[in-house]
PDB file of C-alpha atoms in Angstrom:
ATOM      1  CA  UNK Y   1      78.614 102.875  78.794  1.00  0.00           C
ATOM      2  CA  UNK Y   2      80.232  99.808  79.857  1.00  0.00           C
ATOM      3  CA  UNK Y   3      79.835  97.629  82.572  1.00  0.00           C
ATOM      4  CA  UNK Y   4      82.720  98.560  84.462  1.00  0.00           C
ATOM      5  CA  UNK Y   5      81.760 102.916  83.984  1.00  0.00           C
ATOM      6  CA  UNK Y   6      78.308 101.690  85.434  1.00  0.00           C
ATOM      7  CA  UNK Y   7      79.476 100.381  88.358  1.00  0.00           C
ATOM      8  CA  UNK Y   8      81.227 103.376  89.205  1.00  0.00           C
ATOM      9  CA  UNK Y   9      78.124 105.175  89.379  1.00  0.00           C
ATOM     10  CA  UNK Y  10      74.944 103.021  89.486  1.00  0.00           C
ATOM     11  CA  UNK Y  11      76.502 100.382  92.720  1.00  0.00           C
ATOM     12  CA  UNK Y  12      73.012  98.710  94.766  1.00  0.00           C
ATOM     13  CA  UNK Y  13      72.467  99.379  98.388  1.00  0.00           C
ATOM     14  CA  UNK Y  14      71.330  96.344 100.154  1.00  0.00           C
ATOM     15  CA  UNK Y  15      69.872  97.321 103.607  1.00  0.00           C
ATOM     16  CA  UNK Y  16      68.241  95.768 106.275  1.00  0.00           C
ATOM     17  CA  UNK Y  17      66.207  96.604 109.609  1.00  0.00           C
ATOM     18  CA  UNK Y  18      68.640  93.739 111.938  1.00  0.00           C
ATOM     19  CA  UNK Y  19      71.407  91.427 110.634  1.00  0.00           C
ATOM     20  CA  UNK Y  20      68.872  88.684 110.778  1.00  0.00           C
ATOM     21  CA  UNK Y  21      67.729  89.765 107.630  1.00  0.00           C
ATOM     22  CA  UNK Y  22      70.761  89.442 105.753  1.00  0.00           C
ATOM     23  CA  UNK Y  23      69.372  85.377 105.699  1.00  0.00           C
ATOM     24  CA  UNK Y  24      66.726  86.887 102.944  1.00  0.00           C
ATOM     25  CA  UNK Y  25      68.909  89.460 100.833  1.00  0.00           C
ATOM     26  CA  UNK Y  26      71.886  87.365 100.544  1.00  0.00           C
ATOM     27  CA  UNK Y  27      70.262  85.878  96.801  1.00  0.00           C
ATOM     28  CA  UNK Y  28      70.484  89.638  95.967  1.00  0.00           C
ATOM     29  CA  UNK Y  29      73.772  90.585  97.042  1.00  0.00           C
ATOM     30  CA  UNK Y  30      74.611  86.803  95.310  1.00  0.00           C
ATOM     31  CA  UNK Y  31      72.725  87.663  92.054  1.00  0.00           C
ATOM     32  CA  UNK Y  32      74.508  91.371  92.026  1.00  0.00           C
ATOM     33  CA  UNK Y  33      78.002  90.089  92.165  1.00  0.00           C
ATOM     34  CA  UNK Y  34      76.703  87.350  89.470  1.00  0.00           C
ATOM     35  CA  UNK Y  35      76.062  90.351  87.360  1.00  0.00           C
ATOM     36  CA  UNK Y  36      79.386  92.124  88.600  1.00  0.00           C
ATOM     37  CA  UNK Y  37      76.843  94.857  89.923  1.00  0.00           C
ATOM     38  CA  UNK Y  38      78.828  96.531  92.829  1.00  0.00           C
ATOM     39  CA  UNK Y  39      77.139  96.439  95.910  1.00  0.00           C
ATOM     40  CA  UNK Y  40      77.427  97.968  98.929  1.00  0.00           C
ATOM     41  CA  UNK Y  41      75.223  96.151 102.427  1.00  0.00           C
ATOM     42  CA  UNK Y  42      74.351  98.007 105.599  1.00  0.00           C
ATOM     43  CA  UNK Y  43      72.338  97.542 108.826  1.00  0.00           C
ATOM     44  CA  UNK Y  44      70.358 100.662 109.336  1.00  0.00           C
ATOM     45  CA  UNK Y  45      67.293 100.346 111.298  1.00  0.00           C
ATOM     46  CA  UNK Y  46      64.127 102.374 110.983  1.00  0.00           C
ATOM     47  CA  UNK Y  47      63.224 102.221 114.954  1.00  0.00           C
ATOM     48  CA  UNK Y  48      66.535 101.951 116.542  1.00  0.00           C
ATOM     49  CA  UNK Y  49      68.953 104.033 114.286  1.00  0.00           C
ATOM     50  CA  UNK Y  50      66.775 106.633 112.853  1.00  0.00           C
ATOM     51  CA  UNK Y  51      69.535 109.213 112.375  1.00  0.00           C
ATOM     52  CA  UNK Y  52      72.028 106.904 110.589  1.00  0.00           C
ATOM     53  CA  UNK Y  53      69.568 105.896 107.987  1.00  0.00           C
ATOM     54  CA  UNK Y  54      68.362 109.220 107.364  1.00  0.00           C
ATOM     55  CA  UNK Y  55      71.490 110.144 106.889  1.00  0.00           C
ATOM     56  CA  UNK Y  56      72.575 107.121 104.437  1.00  0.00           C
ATOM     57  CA  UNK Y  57      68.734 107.777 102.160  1.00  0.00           C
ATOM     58  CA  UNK Y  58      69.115 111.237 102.252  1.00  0.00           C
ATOM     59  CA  UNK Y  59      73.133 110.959 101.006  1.00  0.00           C
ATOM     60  CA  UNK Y  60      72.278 107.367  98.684  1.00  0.00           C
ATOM     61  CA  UNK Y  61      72.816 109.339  95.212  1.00  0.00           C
ATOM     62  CA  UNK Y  62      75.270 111.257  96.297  1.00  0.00           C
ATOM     63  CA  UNK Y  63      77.166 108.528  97.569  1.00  0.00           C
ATOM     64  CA  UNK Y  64      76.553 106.680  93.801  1.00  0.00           C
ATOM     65  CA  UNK Y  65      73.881 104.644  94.573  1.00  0.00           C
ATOM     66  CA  UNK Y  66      70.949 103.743  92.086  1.00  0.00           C
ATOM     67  CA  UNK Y  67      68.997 101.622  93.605  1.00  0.00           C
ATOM     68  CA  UNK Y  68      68.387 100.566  97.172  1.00  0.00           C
ATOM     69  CA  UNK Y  69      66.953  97.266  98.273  1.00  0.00           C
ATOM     70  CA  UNK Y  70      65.809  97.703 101.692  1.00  0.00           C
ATOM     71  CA  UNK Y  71      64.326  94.295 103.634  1.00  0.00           C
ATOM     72  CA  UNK Y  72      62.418  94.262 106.564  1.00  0.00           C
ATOM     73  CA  UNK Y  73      60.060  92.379 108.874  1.00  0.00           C
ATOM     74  CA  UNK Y  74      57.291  93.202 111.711  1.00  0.00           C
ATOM     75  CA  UNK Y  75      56.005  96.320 110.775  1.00  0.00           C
ATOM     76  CA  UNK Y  76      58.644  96.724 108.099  1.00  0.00           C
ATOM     77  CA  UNK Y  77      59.263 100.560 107.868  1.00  0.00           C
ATOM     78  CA  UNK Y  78      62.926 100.658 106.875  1.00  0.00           C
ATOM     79  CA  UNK Y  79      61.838 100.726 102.422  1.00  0.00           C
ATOM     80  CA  UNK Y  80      59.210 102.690 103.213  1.00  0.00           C
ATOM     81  CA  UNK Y  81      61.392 105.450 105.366  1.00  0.00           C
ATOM     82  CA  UNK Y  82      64.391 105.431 103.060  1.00  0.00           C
ATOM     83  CA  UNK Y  83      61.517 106.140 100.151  1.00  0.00           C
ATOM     84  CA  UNK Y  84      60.570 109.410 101.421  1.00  0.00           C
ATOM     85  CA  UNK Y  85      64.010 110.505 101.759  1.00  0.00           C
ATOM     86  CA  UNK Y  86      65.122 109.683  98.319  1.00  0.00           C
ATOM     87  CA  UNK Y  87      64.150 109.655  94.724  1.00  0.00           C
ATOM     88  CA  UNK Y  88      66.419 106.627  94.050  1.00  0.00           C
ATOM     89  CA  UNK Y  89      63.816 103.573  93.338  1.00  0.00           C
ATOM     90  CA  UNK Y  90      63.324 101.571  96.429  1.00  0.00           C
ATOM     91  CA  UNK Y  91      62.678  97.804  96.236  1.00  0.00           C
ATOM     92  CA  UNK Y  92      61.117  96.684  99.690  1.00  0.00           C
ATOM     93  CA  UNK Y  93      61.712  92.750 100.218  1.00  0.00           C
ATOM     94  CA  UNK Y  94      59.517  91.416 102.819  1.00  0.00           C
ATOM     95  CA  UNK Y  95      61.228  89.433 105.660  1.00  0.00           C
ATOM     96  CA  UNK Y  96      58.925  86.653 107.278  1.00  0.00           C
ATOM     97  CA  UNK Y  97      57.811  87.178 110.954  1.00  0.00           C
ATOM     98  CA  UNK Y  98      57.472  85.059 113.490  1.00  0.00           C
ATOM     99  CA  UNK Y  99      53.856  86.049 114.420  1.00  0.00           C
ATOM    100  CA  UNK Y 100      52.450  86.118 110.470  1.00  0.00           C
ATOM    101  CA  UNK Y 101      54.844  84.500 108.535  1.00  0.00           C
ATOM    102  CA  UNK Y 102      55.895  87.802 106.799  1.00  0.00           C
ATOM    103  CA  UNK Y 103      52.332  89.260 105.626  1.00  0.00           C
ATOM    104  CA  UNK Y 104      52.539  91.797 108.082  1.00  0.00           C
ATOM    105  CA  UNK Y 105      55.973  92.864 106.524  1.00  0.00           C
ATOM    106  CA  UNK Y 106      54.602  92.423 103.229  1.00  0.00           C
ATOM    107  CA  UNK Y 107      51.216  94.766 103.939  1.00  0.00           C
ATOM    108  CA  UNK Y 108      53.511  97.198 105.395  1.00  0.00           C
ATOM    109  CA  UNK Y 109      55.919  97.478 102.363  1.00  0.00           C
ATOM    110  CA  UNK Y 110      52.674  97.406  99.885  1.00  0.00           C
ATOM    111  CA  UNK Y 111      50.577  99.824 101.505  1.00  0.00           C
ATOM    112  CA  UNK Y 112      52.810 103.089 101.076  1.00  0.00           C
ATOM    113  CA  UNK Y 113      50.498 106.544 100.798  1.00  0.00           C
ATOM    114  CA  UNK Y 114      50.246 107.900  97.716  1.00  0.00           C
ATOM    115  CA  UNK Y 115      53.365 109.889  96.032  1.00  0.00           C
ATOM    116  CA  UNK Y 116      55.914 107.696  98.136  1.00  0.00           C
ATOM    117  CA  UNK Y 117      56.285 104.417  96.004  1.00  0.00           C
ATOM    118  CA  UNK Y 118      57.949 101.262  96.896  1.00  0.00           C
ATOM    119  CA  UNK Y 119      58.415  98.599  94.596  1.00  0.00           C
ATOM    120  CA  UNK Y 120      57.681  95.208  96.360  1.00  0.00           C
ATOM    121  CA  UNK Y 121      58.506  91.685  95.670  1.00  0.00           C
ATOM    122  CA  UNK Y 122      57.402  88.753  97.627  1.00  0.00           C
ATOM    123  CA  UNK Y 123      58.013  87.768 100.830  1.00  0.00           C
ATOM    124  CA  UNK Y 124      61.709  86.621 100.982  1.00  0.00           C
ATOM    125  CA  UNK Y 125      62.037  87.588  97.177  1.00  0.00           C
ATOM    126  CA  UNK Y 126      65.955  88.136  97.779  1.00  0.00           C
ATOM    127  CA  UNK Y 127      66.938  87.267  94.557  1.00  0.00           C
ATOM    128  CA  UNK Y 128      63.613  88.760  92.510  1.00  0.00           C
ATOM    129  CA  UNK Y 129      64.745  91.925  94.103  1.00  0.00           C
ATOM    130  CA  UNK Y 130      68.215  91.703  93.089  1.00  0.00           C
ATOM    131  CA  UNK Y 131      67.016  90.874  89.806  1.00  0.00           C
ATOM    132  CA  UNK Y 132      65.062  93.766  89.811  1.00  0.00           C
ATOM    133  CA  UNK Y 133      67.709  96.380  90.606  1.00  0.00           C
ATOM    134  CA  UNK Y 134      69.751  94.395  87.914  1.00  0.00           C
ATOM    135  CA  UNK Y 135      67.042  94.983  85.501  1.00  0.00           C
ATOM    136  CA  UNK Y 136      66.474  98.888  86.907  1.00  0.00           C
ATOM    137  CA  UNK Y 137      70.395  99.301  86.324  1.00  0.00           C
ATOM    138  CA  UNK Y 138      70.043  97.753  82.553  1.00  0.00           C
ATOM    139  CA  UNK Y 139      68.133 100.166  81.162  1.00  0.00           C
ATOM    140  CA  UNK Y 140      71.041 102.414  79.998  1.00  0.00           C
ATOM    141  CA  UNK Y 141      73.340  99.327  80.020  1.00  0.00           C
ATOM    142  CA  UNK Y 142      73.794  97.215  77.207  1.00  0.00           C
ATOM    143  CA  UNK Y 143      76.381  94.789  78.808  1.00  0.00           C
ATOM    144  CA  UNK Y 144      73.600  94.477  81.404  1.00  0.00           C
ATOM    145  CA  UNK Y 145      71.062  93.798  79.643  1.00  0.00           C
ATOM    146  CA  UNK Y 146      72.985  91.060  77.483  1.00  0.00           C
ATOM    147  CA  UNK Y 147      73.889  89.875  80.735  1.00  0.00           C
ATOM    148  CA  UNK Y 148      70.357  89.522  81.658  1.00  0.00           C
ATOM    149  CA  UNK Y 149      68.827  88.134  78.825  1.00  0.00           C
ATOM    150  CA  UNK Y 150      71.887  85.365  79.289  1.00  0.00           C
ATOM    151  CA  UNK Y 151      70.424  84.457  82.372  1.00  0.00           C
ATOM    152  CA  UNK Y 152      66.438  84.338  81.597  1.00  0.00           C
ATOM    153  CA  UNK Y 153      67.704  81.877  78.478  1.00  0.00           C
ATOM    154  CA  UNK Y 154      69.813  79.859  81.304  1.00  0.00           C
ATOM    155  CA  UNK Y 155      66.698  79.617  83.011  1.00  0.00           C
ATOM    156  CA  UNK Y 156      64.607  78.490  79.807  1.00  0.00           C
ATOM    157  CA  UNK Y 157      66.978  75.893  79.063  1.00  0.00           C
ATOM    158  CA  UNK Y 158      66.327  74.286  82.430  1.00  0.00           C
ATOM    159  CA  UNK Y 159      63.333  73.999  82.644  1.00  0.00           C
ATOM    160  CA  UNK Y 160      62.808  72.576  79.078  1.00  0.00           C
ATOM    161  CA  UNK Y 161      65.526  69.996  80.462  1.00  0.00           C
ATOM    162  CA  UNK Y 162      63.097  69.535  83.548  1.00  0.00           C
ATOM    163  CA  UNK Y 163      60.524  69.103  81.545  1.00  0.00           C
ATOM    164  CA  UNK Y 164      61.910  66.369  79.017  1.00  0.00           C
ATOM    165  CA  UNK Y 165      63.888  64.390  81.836  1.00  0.00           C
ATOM    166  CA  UNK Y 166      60.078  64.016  83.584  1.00  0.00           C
ATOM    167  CA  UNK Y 167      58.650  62.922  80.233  1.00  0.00           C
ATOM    168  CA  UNK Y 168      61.104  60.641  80.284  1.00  0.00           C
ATOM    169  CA  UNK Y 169      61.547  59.198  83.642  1.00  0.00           C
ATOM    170  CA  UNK Y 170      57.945  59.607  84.914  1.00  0.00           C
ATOM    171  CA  UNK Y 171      56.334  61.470  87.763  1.00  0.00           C
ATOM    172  CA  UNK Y 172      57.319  59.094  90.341  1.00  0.00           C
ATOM    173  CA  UNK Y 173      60.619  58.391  89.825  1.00  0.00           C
ATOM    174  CA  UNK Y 174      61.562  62.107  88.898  1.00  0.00           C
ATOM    175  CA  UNK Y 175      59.854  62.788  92.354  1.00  0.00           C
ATOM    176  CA  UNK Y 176      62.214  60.144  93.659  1.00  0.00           C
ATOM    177  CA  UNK Y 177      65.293  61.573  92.327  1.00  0.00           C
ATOM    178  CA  UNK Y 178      64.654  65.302  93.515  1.00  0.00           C
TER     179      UNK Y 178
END
């Protein structure tokens, strides 16, 4: 299958509970179009839109989703909700709070009841939950999956450059030049 078939079927939701979320998915919906994963992002929240994101979780695979990233912050319902109406893996992505700097989103996301899984990444782990999805999406893709290993050598490579430059420079002045 290549990339291009895959896209026509396996596209990423990105949701989120208000648009001030969109702040801590945009590294997903960045790393999905780095991947040429089409993506599709919606505000649909948990409290004050019930219906429309019923109706969006319980239509997702219809509609040709494969995987739905869902943010959320406070008490961070919205992955958890869209879970129970689907079978489609759900990634939750934490959103920090005001009032506990995103562990009470992150609890919320974690602490799903037996049968109902969410997969969670950390809080504001945009682009580990993109990542994620890509990696979900890969498993049947090899143009993916080339795609991905591509990227975890990108990162190897700078770090090892990281590393030299500071055996090079020194502590301090690599400090300096950050």
């Amino acid at each position: 299958m290549s990339l291009t078939e895959a896209n026509t079927f396996k596209q990423v939701a990105v949701v989120m509970g208000s648009d001030s979320d969109l702040k801590t998915l945009k590294p997903a919906v960045a790393i999905l179009d780095q991947f040429g994963i089409s993506n599709e992002v919606r505000i649909l929240s948990a409290h004050r839109t019930p219906k429309e994101m019923m109706d969006f979780a319980q239509m997702a695979e219809s509609n040709g989703f494969g995987v739905i990233i869902a943010g959320a912050g406070g008490a961070a319902h919205l992955p958890g909700m869209i879970a129970s109406l689907t079978t489609l893996p759900v990634i939750g992505v934490p959103v920090k709070s005001k009032a506990l700097s995103g562990i009470d989103s992150m609890y919320s996301i974690l602490q799903m009841p037996s049968g109902i899984p969410v997969a969670t990444v950390a809080i504001e782990g945009g682009l580990n939950a993109g990542l994620l999805a890509t990696q979900i999406l890969a498993i049947n893709n090899t143009e993916l999956k080339n795609k991905l290993n591509a990227y975890r050598c990108e990162l190897h490579d700078l770090v090892v450059k990281k590393d030299h430059t500071l055996k090079e420079i020194g502590a301090i002045t690599y400090l300096e030049k950050m």
